[in-house]
Short mmCIF file of C-alpha atoms and ligand atoms in Angstrom, two decimals:
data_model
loop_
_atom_site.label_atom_id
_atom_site.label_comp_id
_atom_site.label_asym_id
_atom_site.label_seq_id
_atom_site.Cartn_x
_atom_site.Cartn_y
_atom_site.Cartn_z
CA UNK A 1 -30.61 -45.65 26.72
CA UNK A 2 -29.92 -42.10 27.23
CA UNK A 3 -31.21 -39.43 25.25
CA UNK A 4 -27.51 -36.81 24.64
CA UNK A 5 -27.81 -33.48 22.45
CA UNK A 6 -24.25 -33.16 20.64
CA UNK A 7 -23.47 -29.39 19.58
CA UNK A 8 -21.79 -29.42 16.59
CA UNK A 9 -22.47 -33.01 15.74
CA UNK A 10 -22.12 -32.41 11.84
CA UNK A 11 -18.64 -31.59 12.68
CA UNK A 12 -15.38 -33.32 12.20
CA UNK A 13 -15.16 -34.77 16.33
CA UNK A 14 -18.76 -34.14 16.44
CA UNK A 15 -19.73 -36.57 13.57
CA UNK A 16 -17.89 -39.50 15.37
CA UNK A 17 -19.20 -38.63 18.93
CA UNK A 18 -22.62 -39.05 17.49
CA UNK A 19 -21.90 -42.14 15.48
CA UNK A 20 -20.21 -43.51 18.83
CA UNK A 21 -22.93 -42.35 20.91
CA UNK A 22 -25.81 -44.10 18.72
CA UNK A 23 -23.36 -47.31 18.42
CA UNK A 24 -23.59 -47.38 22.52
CA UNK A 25 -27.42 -47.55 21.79
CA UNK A 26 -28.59 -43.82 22.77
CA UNK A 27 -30.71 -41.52 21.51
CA UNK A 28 -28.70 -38.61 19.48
CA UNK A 29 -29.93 -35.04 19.30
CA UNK A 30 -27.58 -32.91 16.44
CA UNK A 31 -27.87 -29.42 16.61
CA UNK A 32 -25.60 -27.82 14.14
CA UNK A 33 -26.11 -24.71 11.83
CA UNK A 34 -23.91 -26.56 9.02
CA UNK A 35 -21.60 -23.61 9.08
CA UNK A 36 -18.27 -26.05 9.00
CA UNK A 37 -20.10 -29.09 8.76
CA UNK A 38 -18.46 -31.97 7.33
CA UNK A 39 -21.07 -35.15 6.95
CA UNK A 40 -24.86 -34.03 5.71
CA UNK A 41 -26.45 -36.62 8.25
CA UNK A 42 -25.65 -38.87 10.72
CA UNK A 43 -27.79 -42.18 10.33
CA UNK A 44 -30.19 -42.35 13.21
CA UNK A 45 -29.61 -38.78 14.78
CA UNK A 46 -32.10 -36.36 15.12
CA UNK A 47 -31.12 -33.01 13.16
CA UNK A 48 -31.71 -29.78 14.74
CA UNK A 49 -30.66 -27.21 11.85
CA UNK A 50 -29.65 -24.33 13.49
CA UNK A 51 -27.40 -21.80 15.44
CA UNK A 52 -27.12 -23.31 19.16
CA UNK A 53 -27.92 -19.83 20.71
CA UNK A 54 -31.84 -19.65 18.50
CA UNK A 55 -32.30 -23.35 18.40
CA UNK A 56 -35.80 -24.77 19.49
CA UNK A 57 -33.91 -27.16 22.03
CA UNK A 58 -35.56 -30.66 22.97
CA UNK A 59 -36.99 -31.19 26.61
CA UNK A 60 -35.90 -34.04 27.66
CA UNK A 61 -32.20 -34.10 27.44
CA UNK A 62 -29.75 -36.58 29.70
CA UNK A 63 -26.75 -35.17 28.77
CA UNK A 64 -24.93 -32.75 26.38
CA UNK A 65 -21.99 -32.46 24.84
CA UNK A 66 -20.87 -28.91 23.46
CA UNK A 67 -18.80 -28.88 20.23
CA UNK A 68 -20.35 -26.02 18.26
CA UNK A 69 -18.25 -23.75 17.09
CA UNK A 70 -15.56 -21.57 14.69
CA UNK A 71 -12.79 -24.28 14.07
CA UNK A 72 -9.08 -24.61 12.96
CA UNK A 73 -6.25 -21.90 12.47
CA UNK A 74 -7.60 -20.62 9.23
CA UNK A 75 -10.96 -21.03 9.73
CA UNK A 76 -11.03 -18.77 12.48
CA UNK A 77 -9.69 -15.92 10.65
CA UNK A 78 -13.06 -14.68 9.17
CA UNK A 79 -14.83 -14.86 12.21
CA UNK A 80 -12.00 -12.16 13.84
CA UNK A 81 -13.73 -10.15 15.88
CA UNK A 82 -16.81 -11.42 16.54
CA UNK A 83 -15.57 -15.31 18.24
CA UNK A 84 -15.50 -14.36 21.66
CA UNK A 85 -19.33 -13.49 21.68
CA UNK A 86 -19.92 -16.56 19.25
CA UNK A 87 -18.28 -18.99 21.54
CA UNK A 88 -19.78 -17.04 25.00
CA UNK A 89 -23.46 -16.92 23.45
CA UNK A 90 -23.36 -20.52 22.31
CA UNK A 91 -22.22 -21.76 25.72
CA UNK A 92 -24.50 -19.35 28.15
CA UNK A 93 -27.58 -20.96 26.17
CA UNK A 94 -25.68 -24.76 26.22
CA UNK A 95 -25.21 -23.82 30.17
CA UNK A 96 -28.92 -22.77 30.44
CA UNK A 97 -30.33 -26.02 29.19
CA UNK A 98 -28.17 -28.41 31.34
CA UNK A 99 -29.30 -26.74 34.09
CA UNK A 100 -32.90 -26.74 32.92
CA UNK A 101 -32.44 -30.32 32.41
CA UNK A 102 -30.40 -30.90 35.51
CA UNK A 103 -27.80 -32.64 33.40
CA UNK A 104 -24.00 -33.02 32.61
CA UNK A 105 -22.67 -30.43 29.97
CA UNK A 106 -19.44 -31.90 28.65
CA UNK A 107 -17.88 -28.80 27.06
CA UNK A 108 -14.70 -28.78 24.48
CA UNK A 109 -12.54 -26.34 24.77
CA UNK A 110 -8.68 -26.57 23.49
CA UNK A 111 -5.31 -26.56 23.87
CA UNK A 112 -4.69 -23.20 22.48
CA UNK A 113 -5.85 -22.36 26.15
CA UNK A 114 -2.20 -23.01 27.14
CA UNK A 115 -0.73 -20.21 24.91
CA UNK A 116 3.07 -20.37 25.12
CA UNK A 117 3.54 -22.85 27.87
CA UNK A 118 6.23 -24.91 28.06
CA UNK A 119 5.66 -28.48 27.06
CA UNK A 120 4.31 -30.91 28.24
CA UNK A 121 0.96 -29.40 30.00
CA UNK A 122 -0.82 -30.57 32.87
CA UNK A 123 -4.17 -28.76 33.76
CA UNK A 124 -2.87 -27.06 36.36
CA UNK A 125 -0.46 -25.14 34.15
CA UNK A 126 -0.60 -21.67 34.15
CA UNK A 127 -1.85 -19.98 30.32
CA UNK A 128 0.28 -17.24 29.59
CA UNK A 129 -1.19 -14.45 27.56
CA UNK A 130 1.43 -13.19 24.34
CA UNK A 131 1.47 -10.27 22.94
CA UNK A 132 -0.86 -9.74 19.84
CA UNK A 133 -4.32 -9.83 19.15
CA UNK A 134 -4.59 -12.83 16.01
CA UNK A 135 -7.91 -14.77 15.77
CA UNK A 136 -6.09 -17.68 17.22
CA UNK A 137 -5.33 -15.52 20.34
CA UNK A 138 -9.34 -14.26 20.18
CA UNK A 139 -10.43 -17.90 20.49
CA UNK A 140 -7.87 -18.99 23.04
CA UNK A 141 -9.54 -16.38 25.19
CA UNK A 142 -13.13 -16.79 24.10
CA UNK A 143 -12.75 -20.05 24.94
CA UNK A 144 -10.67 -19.92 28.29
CA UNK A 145 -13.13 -17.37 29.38
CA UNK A 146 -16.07 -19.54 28.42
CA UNK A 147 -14.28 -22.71 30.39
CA UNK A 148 -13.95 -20.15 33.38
CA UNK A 149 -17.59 -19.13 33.12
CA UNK A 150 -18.69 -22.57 33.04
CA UNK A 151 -16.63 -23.47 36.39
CA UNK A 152 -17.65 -20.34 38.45
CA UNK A 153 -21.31 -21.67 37.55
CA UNK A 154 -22.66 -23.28 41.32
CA UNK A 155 -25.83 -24.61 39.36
CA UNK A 156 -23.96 -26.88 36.95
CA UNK A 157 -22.37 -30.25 36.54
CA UNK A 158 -19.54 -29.45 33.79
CA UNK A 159 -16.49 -31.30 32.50
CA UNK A 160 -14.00 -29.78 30.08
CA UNK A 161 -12.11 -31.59 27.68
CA UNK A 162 -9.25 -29.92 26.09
CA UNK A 163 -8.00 -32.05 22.96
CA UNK A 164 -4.43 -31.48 21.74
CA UNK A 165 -4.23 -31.96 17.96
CA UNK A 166 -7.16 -34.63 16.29
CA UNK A 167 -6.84 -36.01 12.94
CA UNK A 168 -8.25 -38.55 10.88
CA UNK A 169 -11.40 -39.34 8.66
CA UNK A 170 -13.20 -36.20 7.80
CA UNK A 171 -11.56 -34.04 9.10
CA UNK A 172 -11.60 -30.66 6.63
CA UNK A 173 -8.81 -28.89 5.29
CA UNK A 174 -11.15 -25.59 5.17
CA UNK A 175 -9.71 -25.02 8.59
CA UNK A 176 -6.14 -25.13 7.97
CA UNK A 177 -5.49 -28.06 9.34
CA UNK A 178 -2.47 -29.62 8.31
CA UNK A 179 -2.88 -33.51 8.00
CA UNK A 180 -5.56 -33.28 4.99
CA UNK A 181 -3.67 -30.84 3.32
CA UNK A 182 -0.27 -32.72 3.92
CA UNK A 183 -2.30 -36.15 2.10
CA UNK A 184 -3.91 -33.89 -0.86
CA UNK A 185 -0.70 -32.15 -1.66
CA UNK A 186 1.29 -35.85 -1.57
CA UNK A 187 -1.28 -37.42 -3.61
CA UNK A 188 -1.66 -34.81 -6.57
CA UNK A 189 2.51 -34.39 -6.86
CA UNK A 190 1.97 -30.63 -5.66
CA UNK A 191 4.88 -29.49 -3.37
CA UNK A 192 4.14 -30.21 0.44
CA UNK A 193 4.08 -26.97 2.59
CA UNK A 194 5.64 -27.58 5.67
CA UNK A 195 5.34 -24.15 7.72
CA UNK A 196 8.34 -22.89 9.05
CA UNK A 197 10.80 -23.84 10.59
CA UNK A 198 9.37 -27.56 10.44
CA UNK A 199 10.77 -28.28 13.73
CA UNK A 200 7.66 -27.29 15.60
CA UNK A 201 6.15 -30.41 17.77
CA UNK A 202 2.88 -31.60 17.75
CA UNK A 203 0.80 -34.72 18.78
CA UNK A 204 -1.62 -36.59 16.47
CA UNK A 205 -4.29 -38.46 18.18
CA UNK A 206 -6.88 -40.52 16.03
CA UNK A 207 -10.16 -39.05 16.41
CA UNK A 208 -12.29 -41.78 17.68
CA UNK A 209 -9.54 -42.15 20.43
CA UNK A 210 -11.14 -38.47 21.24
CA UNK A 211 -14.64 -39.01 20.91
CA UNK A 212 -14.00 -42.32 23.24
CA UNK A 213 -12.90 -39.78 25.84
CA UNK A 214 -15.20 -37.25 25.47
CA UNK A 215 -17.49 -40.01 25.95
CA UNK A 216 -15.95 -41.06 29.04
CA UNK A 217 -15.69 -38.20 30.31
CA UNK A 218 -20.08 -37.88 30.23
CA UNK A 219 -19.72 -41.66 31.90
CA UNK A 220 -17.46 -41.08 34.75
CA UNK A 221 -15.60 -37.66 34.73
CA UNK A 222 -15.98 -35.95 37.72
CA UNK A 223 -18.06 -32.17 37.63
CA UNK A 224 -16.09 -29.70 37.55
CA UNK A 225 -13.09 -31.07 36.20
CA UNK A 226 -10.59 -30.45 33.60
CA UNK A 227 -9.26 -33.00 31.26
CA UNK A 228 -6.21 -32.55 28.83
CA UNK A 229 -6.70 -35.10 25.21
CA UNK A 230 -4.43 -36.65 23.18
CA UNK A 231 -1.17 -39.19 22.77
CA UNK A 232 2.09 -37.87 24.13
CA UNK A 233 3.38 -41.04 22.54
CA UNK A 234 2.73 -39.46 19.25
CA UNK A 235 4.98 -36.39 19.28
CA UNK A 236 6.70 -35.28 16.90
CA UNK A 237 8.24 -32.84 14.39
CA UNK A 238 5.77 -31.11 11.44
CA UNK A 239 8.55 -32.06 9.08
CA UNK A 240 8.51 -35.46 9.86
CA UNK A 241 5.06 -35.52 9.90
CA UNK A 242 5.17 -34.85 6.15
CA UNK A 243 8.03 -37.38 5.38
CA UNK A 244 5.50 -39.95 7.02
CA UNK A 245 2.71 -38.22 4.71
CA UNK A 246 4.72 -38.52 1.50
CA UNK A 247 6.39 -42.15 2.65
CA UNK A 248 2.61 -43.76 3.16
CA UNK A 249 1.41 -42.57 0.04
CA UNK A 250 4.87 -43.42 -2.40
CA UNK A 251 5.05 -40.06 -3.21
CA UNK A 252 7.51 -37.91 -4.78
CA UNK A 253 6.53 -34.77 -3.36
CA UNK A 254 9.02 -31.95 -2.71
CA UNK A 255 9.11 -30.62 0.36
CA UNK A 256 8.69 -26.93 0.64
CA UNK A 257 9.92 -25.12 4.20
CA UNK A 258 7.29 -22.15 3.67
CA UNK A 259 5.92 -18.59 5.55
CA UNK A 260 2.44 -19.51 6.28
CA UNK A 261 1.41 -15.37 6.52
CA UNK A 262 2.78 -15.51 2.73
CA UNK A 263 -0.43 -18.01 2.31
CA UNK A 264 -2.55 -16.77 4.50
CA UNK A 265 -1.74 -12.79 5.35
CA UNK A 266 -0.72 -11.22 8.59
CA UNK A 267 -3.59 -13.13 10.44
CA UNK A 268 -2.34 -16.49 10.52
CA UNK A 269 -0.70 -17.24 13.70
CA UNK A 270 1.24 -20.42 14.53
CA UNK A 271 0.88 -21.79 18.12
CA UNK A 272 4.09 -23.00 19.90
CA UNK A 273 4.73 -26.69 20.17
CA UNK A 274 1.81 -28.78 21.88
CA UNK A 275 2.31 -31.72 23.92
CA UNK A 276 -0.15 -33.27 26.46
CA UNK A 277 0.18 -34.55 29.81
CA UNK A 278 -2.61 -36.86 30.12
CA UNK A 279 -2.14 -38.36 33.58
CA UNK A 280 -5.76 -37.18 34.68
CA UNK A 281 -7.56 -38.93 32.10
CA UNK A 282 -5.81 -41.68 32.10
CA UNK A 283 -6.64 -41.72 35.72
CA UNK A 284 -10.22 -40.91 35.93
CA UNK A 285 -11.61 -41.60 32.48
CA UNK A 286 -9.38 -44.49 31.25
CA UNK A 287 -7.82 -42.77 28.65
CA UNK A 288 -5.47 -44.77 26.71
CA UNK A 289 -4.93 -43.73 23.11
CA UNK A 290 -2.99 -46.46 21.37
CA UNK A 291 -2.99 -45.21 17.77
CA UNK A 292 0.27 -44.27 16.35
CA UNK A 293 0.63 -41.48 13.99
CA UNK A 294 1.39 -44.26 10.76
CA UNK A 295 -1.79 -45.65 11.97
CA UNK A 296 -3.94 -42.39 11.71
CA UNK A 297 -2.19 -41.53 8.44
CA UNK A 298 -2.93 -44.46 6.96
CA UNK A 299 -6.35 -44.82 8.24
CA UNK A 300 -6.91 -41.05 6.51
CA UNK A 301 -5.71 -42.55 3.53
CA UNK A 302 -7.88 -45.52 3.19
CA UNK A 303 -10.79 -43.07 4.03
CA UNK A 304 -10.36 -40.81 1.05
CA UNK A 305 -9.69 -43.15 -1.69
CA UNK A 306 -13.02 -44.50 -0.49
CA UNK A 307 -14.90 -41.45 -1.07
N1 UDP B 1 1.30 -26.78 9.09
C1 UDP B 1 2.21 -26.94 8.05
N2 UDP B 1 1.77 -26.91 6.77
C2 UDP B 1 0.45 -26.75 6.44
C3 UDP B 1 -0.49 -26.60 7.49
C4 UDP B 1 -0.03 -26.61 8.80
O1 UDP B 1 3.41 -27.10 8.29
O2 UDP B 1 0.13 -26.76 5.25
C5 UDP B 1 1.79 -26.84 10.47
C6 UDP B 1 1.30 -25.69 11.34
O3 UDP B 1 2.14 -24.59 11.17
C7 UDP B 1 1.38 -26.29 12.72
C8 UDP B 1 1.08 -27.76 12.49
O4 UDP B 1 1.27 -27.98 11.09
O5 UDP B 1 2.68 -26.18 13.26
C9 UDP B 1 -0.31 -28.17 12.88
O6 UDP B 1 -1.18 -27.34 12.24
P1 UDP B 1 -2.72 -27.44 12.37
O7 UDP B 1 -3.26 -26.30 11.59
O8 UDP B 1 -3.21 -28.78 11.97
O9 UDP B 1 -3.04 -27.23 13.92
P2 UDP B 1 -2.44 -26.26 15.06
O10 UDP B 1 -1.81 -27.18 16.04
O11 UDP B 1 -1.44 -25.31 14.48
O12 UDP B 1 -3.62 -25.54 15.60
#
């Protein structure tokens, strides 16, 4: 039994690392401030109520895993301004206690690292830096500069994980994110609001396939390294997402091709299509998502009409 301290554990990856974690038979440290929280409690983790950076930390800690964070397209949009020193606080202190531990961090960063690559990415890819200054741009930096920070640091074992899009059970829609909102809009009749032009590419990976791997990646990734998450297999178009949405549910939805900045002002920024390459996991961690995207839409489904 190992005794692991998940940032962000309240959180929609976070909640099922922690679950998964306990499941393996460790000992589960949460710290989480609640801020976009999405479960109250996880049964048999200890709660640490707090901000990451002022937390009173535990002593003896075997591994961490840093998830803590501002989250999701929309979500991000209030914290403009202030999430590069949010996201470079919260991981100088995370940094400060693996080393004081003498222990694996496993941080997440994301895919928005890769900016307007073309797809698919590998981890060598180079991230190109548009034009613009949108909250999703200030997190793709706060968080490529935090990933850069953590690498330069001689004193620590860390492994990055950078998930491609997650969905599934509890996930919030508070971020933006668009499965939940495709599922509430099909089920209530409302008109489904596929962003324009539709045609933009994305791929869906359940989210205990990524908790499995950010797991893994504590087990047997190698320090230092930097591993891309999510299922290849799974790529597809936004608007075909939604006729999947509408088709699980028997729903007679219309289908609305939509401005997002008419929702959600001039701040909202879409991200170009995203597509991993997942050849290093799959190589050093094992990582073999099988879960195809009816799968994870219907597993969404069977979670909320259970709530
Ligand atoms: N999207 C959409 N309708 C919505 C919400 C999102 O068409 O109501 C699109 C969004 O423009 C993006 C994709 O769905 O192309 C995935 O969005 P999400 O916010 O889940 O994650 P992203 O990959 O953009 O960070």
């Amino acid at each position: 039994m190992r005794h692991y301290v998940v940032t962000g554990g309240l959180g929609f990856i976070g909640s099922h690392l922690s679950e998964l974690l306990l499941d393996a038979g460790h000992r589960v440290t949460i710290i989480d401030d609640r801020r976009t929280s999405v479960v109250d409690r996880i049964q048999g983790a200890t709660i640490i109520e707090d901000d990451v950076v002022w937390a009173d930390w535990p002593s003896d800690i075997d591994g961490i895993f840093h998830l803590a964070g501002p989250v999701g397209p929309v979500g991000v949009i209030e914290w403009s301004g202030k999430i590069v020193s949010q996201v470079v606080q919260a991981a100088e202190r995370t940094a400060t206690e693996a080393r004081m531990n003498d222990c694996p961090l496993v941080y997440v960063s994301t895919s928005e690292v890769y900016g307007e690559q073309r797809q698919p990415v590998n981890e060598w890819a180079p991230r190109i830096i548009s034009a613009g200054a949108t909250a999703r741009m200030e997190y793709a930096v706060a968080k490529l500069a935090t990933e850069t920070m953590l690498l330069n640091d001689l004193f620590l074992d860390v492994r990055i994980i950078r998930p491609f899009n997650v969905a599934g059970p509890r996930q919030s829609e508070r971020g933006g994110f668009v499965l939940p909102r495709f599922v509430r809009q099909a089920k209530s009749g409302q008109a489904m609001t596929v962003y324009r032009p539709g045609t933009q590419r994305r791929a869906f990976t359940h989210v205990i396939e990524i908790a499995s791997g950010i797991y893994e990646a504590m087990r047997r990734g190698r320090t230092k390294a930097v591993y891309n998450l999510g299922n290849p297999a799974n790529e597809m178009t936004i608007l075909d997402l939604a006729l999947r949405v509408r088709n699980a549910l028997g729903s007679d939805s219309d289908i609305e091709i939509i401005d997002p900045v008419s929702l959600h002002g001039n701040s909202f920024a879409e991200a170009p299509d995203k597509i991993p390459d997942i050849g290093l996991a799959q190589a050093d961690l094992g990582f073999y998502p099988v879960m195809g995207v009816d799968a994870v839409i219907a597993d969404l489904i069977a979670h909320e009409a259970g709530r």
